[in-house]
Amino acid sequence: MIRAGRLLKNGTGIMSRIARPVLTQTVSRSVQRCSYQSGPDTSEKETIVKLLYNIGSKKEVEQYLGHFSSVESQKFAVIKVGGAVISDDLATLASALTFLNRVGLYPIVVHGAGPQLNKRLEAAGIEARYEDGIRITDGPTLAIAREVFASENRKLVEALERLGTRARPITSGVFVADYLNQEKYDRVGKIVRVNRDVVESSIRAGCLPILTSLAETPEGQILNVNADIAAGELARVLEPLKIVYLNEKNGLYHGTTGKRIETIHLDEEYEDLLKEPWVRYGTKLKLKEIKELLDTLPRSSSVAIISAEHLHKELFTHSGAGTLIMRGHRLFSEQDLGSVDSDRLRALLLEHDPAISSGRDSAASYWQKLVQLKSEGGQYWIYGDEPYQVAAVVTRAAGQSVSVLEKFVATKAAVLGNITDNAWKLIARDHPQLVWTVAKGDDNLSWHFERADGSWAVGEDIVFWYGIEDWTQIAPLVNAKSSKPSKAAPGPAGSRGYSTMARRQQIGRRGYATASGSPLRVGLIGARGFTGRELIKLIDGHPRFELAYVSSRELAGQPVPGYAKAQLDHVNLSAAEVGAIARSGRQAVDVWILALPNGVAAPFVDAIDAATSGISSAEQQPIVVDLSADYRFDATGRWAYGLPELHRKDLVGWNAGRIANPGCYATGSQLGLAPLLPYMDATRLPSVFGVSGYSGAGTKPSPKNDPKFLADNLIPYAPVNHIHEREVGHSLTRISGARDSPVMVQFTPHVASFFQGIGLTLHVPLRQSMTVGDVHEVFREFYNGERLVHVTKDAPLVRDNAGKHYSVVGGFAVPPATGESASASLAARRVVLNVTLDNLLKGAATQAIQNMNIAVGIDEYTGIPTPEQPTMSQS
């Protein structure tokens, strides 16, 4: 299932009608609404919130923070932690809970200790006995259980306090129980009452409540209670927004496909889900327990099954990371206005549809259009849910097979509840061929690209479609759009030929975007390195890409870490095996990524080329992205150089499907030099001084990636003829168009003691003097609209850019004019600037994803966090 929560945006167009969230308060004010605590230190909280922006957009994070902080502190979340999580992943769990507390949230933790208890019982020679899946708890078993629960509770509390998070151990006093069946199960309890005062007292004191699941009878007898049941009973009393079950599997998995189930809407799917042959035993029992729990809670409550590692992504992004379960609402589909509540539908459109809410159209006139369409032999469908939180209108003219999605609106609650996802599935079920239009300025174009087979840019709009292979079926709509005048944004005065605006105008329209709206499968060859790991993370969070193969000779047979979409093990694919897979073109793998050392990629490329030589359709040819330097100097014209900000027109519609990803130093150097090409003095060489973190030296042990050797040290290497020096010159020569006068640079790399990130200082000779203001304006204009390059006046810092997907250019300086002839001297005619980027991200993995997005025809920045402003601290 695909979550449709990514519909929160402010743009115009059809999806802007879906739940435009208006935050009525800032995040900090929202947190202060918690009834017991005013939240952590403001500056610390702001820092933590900025870190959250790395896993989701600013709007997503603020939306969820505002949502969670709008209720009393004890109503945020009850988190059930399995014993295995404490024993195997304690540090990650403590870090995740600390993260939540730092932004002013107070999750209530109920933990088990099953595996630990079994070990202690075995060591004591006591047999673990079960009846109906319930542990029989006799006196000796209970005595050990109390010790184990107290010990595990103490471990978690101490781990939190080591991170500076106040936590309170609560091992008794919350759950009151009677015997479940004393004769059958002995000292096992059935909870009859929950003492919420103990929990709320902890929160009032600013401490996270950490509970065991042990209960007591009114007479004081300790009884054992399953932690899942205890967490559920606590949730029934507190009615939290979230009930989270942490497990190491990171969700529920489909028994047939093996893929993680992203969402389950119980009202719509529960009965059919129970009929699935793989839903049995523990899975069926779990689903029944969750349904019974949610049936007693407000519809705003939901259950998440997730690992500790991915808890933040599940809570603060629309895409999520585990399995989200909610009640939802039953959906309807009607083909007659008389069958729907027109008053409630009108109210929804008045609030969320731009045309009707602005007064350009009225609900009554729109109803009349639908009636007229039907009288002329056409059809219309109205989709919605029972409380009218979401609605869609689809039309089809007489004699046509293609349907048109005219309206799709939803409330904020529908978006947060992912009800829009179910509505879309219903529409897709009824309409095998669909077309719709979205404004280019819509903030969430990636949502549409996810669901479209193709797209076409027309004026200020983009026309999307799926299920259509004959262009003539949608040509009239595109032509009608083209005939309408559009408001073209005027270019800045004196726009240069090499500016971003000029380059983008040359790109033109996007044709067919992808072969289908289904996930795009990726084969990753070379997953052991640092870049391979970053690629796995990015693909895990990407709405369209999914991993099909992850190949590593050293890791073969081991699970792929950090990948939550499916359970996947590393394999060891030879070049011949890759060729055999590639023989079926994109049916097996859409994109191959070669994350291999220099000089190793050729056998794999040759195998793919040979296997696909008989595939005549460019759309069926798999795309190959090579991260090594092997094809960056290609002279055959087969390979495109993948630095989008400078070579985007070579990548759009790239039929050959072969992309050479630039080097990390080469990326930063070119971003700093390209805007100055028209002003550079060709008789003198620009100089680049580069320093990289030791991750750039790879994983093979050497002095250049040995932290001990690098401590208090800076190591220069390859002082002349570094491959990136040649790469920069080769690429910039292509950009300048002066092949008879090649661009050359001087480059000296160094490796430092930090892990990741690159800092570059560039000295660029000029033909004539320029002021700092002149230089800043040149760069600002050149990178106008580029979301992965930020231009600043201050010098960027490596520490600010580490872990970020963008590059920062700034710190512009020119020598002062000290005399009448100073401005004419060679020394004065130069500019100094700084560039920072993350060598593993914009210098490698992020750039690869950016290139892949362009090559398959989806939005360039899909799956890549793109903040409006870079992180900048005082230097």
XYZ file of N, CA and C in Angstrom, residues 91 105 123 144 159 192 236 288 363 408 420 455 465 486 574 615 669 770 829:
57
model
N 20.472 1.132 23.106
C 21.000 2.464 22.800
C 20.104 3.186 21.803
N 7.782 16.233 23.946
C 6.788 15.165 23.980
C 7.111 14.170 25.095
N 18.302 -20.814 33.380
C 19.474 -20.876 34.255
C 19.114 -21.419 35.633
N 11.200 -14.727 39.985
C 12.242 -14.377 39.019
C 11.745 -13.271 38.087
N 19.749 4.189 30.916
C 20.187 4.558 29.553
C 19.631 5.926 29.169
N -8.310 -4.813 35.629
C -9.666 -4.319 35.843
C -9.695 -2.805 36.068
N -6.599 2.529 26.607
C -8.052 2.710 26.723
C -8.398 3.800 27.734
N -6.799 -8.808 15.560
C -8.055 -8.765 16.311
C -7.906 -7.893 17.558
N -20.958 25.687 -6.168
C -21.334 24.283 -6.109
C -22.550 24.014 -6.984
N -10.430 16.658 -6.159
C -9.987 15.726 -5.120
C -9.661 16.581 -3.893
N -7.134 9.471 2.267
C -6.964 9.791 0.847
C -6.344 8.629 0.080
N 3.636 12.208 -17.932
C 3.269 13.588 -17.646
C 3.737 14.471 -18.785
N -1.129 11.309 -16.300
C -2.035 10.237 -16.710
C -1.462 8.884 -16.324
N -0.517 31.548 -20.761
C 0.047 31.322 -19.434
C 0.866 32.513 -19.022
N 27.646 -11.776 -9.811
C 28.750 -11.609 -10.754
C 28.260 -10.781 -11.939
N 17.033 -5.128 -27.178
C 15.861 -4.352 -26.755
C 15.871 -3.034 -27.516
N 33.920 21.573 -6.770
C 34.789 22.479 -7.522
C 34.041 23.110 -8.690
N 36.171 42.632 -9.839
C 34.757 42.576 -9.488
C 34.628 42.838 -7.996
N 42.979 41.053 -9.361
C 41.927 40.530 -10.243
C 41.695 39.042 -9.947
